[in-house]
PDB file of C-alpha atoms and ligand atoms in Angstrom:
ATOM      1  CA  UNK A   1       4.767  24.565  22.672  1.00  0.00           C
ATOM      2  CA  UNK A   2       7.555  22.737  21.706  1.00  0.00           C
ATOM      3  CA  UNK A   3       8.240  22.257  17.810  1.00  0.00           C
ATOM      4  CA  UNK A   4      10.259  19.597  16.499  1.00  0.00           C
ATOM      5  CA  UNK A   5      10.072  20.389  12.301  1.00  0.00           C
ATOM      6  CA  UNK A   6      10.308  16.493  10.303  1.00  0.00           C
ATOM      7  CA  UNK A   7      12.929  16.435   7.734  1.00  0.00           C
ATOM      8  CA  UNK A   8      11.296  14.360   5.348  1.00  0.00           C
ATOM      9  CA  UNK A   9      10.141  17.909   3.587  1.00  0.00           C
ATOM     10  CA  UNK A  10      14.018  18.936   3.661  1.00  0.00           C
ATOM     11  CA  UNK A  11      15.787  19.401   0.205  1.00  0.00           C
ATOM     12  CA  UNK A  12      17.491  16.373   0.421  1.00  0.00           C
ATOM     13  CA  UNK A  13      19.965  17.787  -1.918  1.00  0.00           C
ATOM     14  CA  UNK A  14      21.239  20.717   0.836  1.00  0.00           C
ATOM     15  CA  UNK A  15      20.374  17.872   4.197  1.00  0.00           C
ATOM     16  CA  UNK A  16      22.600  19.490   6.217  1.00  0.00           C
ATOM     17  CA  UNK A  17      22.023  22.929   5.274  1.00  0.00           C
ATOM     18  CA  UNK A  18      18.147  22.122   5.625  1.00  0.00           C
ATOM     19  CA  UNK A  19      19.333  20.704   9.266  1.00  0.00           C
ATOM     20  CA  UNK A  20      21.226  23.756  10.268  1.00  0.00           C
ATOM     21  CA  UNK A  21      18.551  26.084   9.438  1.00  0.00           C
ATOM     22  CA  UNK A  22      15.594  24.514  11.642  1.00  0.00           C
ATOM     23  CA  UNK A  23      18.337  24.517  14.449  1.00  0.00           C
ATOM     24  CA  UNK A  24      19.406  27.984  14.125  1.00  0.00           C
ATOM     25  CA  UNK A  25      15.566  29.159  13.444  1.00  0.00           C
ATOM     26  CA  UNK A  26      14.374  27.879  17.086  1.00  0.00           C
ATOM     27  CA  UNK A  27      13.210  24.861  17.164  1.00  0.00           C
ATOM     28  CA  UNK A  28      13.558  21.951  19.803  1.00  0.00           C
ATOM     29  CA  UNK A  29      13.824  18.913  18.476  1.00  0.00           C
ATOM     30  CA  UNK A  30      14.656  17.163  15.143  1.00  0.00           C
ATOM     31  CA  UNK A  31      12.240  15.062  14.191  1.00  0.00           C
ATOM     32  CA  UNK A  32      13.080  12.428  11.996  1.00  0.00           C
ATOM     33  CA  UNK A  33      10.794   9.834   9.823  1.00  0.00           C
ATOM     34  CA  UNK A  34      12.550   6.260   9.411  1.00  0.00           C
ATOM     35  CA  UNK A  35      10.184   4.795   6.987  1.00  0.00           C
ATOM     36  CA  UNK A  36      10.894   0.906   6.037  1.00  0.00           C
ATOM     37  CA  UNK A  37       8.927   0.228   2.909  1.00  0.00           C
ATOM     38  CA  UNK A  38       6.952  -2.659   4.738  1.00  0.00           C
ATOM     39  CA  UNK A  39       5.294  -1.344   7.879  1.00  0.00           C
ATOM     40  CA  UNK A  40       4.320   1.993   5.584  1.00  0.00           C
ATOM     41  CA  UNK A  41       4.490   2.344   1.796  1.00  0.00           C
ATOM     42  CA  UNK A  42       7.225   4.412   1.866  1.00  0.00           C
ATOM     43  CA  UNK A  43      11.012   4.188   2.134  1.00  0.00           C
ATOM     44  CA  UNK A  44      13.039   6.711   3.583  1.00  0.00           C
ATOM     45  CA  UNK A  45      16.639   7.068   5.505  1.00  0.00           C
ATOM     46  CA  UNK A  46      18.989   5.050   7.501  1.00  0.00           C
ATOM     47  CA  UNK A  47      21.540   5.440   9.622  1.00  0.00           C
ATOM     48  CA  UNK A  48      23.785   6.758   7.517  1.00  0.00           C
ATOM     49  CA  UNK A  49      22.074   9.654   6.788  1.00  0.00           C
ATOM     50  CA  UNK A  50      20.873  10.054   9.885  1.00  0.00           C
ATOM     51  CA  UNK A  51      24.195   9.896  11.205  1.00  0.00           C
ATOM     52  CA  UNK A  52      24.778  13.149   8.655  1.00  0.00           C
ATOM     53  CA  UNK A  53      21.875  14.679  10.201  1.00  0.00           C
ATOM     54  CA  UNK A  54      23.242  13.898  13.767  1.00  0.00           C
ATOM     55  CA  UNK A  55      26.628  15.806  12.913  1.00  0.00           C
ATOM     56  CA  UNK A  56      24.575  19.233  11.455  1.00  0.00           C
ATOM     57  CA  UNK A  57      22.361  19.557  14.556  1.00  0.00           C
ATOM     58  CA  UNK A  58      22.841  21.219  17.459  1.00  0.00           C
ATOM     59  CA  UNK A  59      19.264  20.027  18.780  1.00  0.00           C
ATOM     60  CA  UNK A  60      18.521  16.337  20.034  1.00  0.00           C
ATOM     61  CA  UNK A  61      17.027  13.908  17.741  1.00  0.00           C
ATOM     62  CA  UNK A  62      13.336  12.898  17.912  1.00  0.00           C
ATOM     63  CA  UNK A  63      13.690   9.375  15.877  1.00  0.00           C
ATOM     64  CA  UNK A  64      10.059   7.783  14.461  1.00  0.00           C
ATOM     65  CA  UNK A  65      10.263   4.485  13.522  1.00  0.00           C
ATOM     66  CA  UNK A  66       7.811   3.348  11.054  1.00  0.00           C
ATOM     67  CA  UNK A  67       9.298  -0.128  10.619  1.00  0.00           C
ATOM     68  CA  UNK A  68       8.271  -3.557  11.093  1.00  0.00           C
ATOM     69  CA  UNK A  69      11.345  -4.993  13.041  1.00  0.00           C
ATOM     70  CA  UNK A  70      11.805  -2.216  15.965  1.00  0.00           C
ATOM     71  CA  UNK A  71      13.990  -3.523  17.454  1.00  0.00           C
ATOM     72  CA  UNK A  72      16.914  -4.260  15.202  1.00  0.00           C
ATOM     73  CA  UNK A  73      16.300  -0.113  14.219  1.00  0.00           C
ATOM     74  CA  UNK A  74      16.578   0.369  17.696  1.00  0.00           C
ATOM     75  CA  UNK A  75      20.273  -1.379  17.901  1.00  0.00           C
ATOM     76  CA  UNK A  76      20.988   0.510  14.483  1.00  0.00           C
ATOM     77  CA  UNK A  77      20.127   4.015  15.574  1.00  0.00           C
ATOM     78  CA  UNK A  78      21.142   3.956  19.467  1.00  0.00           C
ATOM     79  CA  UNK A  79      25.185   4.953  18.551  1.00  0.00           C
ATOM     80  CA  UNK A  80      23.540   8.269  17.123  1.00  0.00           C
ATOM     81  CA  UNK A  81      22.762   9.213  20.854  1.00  0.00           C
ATOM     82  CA  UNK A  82      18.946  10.643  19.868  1.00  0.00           C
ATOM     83  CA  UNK A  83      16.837  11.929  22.668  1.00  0.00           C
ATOM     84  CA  UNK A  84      14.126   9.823  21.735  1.00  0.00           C
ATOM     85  CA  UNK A  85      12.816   6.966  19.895  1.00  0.00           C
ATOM     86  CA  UNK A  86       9.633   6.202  19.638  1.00  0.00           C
ATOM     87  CA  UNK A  87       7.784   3.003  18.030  1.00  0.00           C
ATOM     88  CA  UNK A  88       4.482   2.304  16.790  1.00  0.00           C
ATOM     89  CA  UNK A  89       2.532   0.294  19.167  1.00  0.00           C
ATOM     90  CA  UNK A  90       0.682  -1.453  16.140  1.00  0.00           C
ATOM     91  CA  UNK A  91       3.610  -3.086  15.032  1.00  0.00           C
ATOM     92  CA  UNK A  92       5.256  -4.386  18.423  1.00  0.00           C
ATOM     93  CA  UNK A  93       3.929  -7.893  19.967  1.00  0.00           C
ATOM     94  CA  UNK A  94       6.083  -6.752  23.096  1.00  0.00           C
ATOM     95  CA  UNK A  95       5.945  -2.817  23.588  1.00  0.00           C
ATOM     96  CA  UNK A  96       6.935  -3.215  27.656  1.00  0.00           C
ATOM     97  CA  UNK A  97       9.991  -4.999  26.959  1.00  0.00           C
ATOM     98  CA  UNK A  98      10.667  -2.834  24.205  1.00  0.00           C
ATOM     99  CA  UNK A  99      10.387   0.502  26.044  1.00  0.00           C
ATOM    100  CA  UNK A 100      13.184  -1.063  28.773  1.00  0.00           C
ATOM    101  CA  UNK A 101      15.513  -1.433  25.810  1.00  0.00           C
ATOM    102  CA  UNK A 102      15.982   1.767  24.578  1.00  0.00           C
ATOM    103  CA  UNK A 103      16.150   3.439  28.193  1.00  0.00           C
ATOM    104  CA  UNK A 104      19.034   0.813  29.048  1.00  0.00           C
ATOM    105  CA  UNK A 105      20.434   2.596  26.012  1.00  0.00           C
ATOM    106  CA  UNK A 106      20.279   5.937  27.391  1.00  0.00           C
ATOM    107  CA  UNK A 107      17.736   7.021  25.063  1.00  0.00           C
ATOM    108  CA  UNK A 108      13.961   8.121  26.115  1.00  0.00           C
ATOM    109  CA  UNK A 109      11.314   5.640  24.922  1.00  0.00           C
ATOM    110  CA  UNK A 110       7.744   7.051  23.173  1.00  0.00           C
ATOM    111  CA  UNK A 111       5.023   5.367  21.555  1.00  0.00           C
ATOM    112  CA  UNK A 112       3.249   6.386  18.781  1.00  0.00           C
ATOM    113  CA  UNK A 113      -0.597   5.849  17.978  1.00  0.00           C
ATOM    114  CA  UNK A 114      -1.734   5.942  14.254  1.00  0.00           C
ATOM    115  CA  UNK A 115      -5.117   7.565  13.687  1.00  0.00           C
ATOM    116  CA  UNK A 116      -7.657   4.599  15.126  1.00  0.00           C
ATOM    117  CA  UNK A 117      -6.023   3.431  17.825  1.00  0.00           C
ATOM    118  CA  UNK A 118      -7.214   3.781  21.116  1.00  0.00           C
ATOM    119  CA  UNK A 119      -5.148   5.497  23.801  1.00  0.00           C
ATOM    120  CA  UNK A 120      -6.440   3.547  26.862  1.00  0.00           C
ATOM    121  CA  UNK A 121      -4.175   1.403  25.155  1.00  0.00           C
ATOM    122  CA  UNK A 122      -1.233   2.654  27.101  1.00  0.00           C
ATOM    123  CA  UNK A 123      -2.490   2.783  30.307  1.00  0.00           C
ATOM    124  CA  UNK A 124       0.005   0.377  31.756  1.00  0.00           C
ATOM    125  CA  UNK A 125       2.195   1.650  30.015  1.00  0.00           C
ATOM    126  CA  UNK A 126       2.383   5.359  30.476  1.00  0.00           C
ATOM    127  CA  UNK A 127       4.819   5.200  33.783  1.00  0.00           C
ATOM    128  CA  UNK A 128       7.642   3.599  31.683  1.00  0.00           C
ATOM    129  CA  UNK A 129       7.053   6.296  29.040  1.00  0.00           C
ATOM    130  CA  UNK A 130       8.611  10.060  28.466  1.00  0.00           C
ATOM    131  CA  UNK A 131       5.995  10.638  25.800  1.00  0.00           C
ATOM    132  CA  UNK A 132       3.306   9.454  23.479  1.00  0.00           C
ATOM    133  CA  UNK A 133       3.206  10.527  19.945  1.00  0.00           C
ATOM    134  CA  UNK A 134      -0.302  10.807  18.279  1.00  0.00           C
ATOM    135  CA  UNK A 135      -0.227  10.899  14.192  1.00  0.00           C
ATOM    136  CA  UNK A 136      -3.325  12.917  13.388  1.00  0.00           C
ATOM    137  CA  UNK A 137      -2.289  11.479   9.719  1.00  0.00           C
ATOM    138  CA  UNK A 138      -1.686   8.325   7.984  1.00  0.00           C
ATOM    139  CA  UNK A 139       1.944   7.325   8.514  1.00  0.00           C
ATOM    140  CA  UNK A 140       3.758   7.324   5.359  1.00  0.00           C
ATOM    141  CA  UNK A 141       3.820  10.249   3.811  1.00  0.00           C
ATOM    142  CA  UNK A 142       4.405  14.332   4.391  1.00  0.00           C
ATOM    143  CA  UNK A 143       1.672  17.041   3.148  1.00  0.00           C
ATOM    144  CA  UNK A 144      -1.244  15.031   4.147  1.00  0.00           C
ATOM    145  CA  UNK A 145      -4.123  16.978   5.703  1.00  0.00           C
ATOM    146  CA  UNK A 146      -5.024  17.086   9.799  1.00  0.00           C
ATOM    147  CA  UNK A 147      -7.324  14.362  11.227  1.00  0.00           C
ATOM    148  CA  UNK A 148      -9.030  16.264  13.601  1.00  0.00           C
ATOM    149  CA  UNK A 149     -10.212  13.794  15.834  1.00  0.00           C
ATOM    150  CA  UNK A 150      -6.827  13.459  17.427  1.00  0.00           C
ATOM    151  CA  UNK A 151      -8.184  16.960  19.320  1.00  0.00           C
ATOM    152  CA  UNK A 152      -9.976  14.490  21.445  1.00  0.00           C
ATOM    153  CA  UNK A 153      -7.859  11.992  21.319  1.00  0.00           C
ATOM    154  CA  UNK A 154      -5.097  14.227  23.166  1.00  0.00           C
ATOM    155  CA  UNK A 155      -7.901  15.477  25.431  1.00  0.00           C
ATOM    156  CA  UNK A 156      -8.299  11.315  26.821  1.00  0.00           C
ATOM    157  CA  UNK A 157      -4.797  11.006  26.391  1.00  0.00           C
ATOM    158  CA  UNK A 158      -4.164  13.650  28.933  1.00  0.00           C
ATOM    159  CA  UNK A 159      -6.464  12.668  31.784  1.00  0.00           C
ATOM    160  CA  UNK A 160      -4.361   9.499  31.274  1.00  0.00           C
ATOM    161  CA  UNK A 161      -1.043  10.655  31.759  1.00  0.00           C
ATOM    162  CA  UNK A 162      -2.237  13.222  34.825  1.00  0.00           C
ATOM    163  CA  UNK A 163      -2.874   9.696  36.674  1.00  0.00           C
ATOM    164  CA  UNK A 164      -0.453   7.868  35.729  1.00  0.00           C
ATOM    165  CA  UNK A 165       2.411   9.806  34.313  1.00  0.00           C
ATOM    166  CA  UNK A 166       2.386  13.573  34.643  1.00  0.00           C
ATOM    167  CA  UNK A 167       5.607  13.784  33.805  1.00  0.00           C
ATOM    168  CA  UNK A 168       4.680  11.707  30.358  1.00  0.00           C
ATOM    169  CA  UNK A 169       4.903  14.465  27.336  1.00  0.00           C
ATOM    170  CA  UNK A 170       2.112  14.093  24.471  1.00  0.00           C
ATOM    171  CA  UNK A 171       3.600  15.018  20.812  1.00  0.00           C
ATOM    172  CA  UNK A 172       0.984  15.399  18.185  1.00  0.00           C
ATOM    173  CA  UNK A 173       2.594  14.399  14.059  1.00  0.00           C
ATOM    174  CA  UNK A 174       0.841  15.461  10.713  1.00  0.00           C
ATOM    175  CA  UNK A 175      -0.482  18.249   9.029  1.00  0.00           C
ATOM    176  CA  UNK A 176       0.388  20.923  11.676  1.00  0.00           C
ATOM    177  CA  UNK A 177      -0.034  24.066  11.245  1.00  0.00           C
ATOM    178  CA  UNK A 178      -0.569  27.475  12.808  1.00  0.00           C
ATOM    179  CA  UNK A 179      -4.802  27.342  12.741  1.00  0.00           C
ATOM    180  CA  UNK A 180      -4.691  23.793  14.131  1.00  0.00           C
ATOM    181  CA  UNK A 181      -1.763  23.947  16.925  1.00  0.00           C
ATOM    182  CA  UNK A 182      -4.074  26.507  18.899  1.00  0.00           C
ATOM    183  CA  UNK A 183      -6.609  23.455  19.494  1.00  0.00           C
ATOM    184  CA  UNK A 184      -3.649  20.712  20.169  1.00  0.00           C
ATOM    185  CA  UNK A 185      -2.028  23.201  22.886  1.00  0.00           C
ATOM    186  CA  UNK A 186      -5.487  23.959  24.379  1.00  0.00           C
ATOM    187  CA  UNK A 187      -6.071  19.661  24.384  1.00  0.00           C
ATOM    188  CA  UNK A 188      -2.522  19.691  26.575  1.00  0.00           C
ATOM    189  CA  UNK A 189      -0.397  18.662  23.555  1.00  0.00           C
ATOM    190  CA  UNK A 190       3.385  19.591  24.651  1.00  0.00           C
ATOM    191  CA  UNK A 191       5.041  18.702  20.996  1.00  0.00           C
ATOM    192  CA  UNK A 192       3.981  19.223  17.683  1.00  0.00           C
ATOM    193  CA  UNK A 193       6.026  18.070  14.778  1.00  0.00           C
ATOM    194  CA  UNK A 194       5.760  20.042  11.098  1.00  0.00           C
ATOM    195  CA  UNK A 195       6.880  18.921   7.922  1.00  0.00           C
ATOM    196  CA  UNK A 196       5.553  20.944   5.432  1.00  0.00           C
ATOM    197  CA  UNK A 197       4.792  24.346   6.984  1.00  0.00           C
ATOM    198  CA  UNK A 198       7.875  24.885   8.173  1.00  0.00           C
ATOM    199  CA  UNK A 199      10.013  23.677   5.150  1.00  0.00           C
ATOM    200  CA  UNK A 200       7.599  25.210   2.985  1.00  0.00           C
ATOM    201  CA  UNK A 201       6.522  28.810   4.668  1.00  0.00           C
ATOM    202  CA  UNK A 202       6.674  31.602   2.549  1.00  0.00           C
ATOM    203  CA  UNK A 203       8.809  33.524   5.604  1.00  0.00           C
ATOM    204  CA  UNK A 204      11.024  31.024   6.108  1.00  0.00           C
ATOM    205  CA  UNK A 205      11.724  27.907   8.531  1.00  0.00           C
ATOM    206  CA  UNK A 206      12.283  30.892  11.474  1.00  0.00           C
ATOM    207  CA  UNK A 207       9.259  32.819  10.973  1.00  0.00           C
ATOM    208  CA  UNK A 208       7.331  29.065  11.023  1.00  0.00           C
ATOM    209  CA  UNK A 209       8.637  27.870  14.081  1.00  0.00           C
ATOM    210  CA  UNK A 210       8.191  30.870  15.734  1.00  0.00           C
ATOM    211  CA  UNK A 211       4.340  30.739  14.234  1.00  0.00           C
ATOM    212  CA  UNK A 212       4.031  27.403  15.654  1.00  0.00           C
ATOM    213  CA  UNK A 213       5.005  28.494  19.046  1.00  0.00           C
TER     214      UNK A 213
HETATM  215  C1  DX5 B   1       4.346  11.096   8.443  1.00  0.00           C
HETATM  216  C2  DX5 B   1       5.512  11.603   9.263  1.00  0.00           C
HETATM  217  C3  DX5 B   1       5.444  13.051   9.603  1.00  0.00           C
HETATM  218  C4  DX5 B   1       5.419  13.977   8.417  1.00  0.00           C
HETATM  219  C5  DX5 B   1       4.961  15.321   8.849  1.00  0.00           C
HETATM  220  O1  DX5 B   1       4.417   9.706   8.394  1.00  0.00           O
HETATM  221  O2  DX5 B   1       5.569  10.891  10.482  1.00  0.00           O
HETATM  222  O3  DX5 B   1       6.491  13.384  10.505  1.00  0.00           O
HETATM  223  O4  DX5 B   1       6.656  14.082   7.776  1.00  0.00           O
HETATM  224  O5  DX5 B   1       4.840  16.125   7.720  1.00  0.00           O
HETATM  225  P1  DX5 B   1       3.666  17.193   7.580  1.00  0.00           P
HETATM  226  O6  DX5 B   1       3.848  18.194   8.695  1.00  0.00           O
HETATM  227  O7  DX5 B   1       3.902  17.786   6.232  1.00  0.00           O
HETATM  228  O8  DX5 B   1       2.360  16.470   7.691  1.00  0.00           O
HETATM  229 ZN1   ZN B   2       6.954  11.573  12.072  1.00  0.00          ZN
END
């Protein structure tokens, strides 16, 4: 299992230190929440911040957008170089043309799913995808509790991607922790990003990662 721990439960006070640590613990990617204050009630960072956050890591970026105008974010993230950005499908009239963007930038294009949608949603779209992100939360907000449906959610998801995409990586976002990611690994889920229990585990960001794996 991959593990790519969200900043948003960082001490935003010590970013860089918080950065360094998750690096230097284990873990994969970096996952980090761009929040807009329109799409979801909640405002978080911009690019520069993020562009802090770029400099402390030595691990790609993993770059959610949960904005209502994806693609200007798009054009004001790409100089950061992130490994991916993905996009909520609910809030793009024109996800194909979208996912052609950011790969023209050099950057890997995902889509993410809030809690109802469906994924047969993406079926003609999983070939121009490197992954699918599946928020088994409410966007918004970190320390909200697991939605366990998205269990079978992955499970569809992945007969999907075996026929259309097997190369297509599934990333699972909210509420992770080390009860639930035995289900979401056993469902095919590749990624799992955690906010909370690795910022916030008694042991330390290390001994979470390593949990989570
Ligand atoms: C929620 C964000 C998540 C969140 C995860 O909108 O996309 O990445 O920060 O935090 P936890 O793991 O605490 O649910
Ligand atoms: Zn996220």
């Amino acid at each position: 299992m991959l593990v790519a721990p969200s900043i948003l439960s960082a001490d935003f006070g010590h970013l860089a230190r918080d950065v360094e640590g998750i690096c230097e613990g284990g873990c994969d990617l970096v996952h980090v929440d761009v929040m807009d204050g329109h799409f979801v009630p909640n405002l978080t960072i911009g690019p520069v911040v993020v562009e802090a956050v770029a400099k402390a890591a030595t691990k790609p970026l993993d770059i959610h957008l949960m904005v209502e105008n994806n693609s200007f974010f798009v054009d004001l993230f790409a100089p950061l170089k992130p490994e991916f950005i993905s996009f909520h499908i609910e809030e793009e009239k024109h996800p194909h043309r979208l996912i052609q963007k950011i790969r023209s930038l050099g950057i890997r294009p995902a889509i993410v799913l809030n809690p109802q949608t469906l994924p047969e949603m993406l079926e003609f779209l999983l070939e121009d995808l490197d992954m699918v992100l599946l928020m088994s939360v409410n966007p918004g907000f970190g320390g909200q509790k697991f939605i366990p449906s998205v269990v079978e959610k992955a499970k569809r998801l992945k007969a999907l991607i075996e026929k259309r995409n097997p190369a297509c990586l599934i990333e699972v976002d909210g509420g992770v922790n080390d009860e639930n990611v035995k289900l979401l690994g056993e469902a095919g889920v590749d990624v799992v990003v955690a906010g909370s229990f690795v910022y916030k585990h008694p042991k330390g960001v290390k001994e979470a990662i390593a949990s989570l794996k």
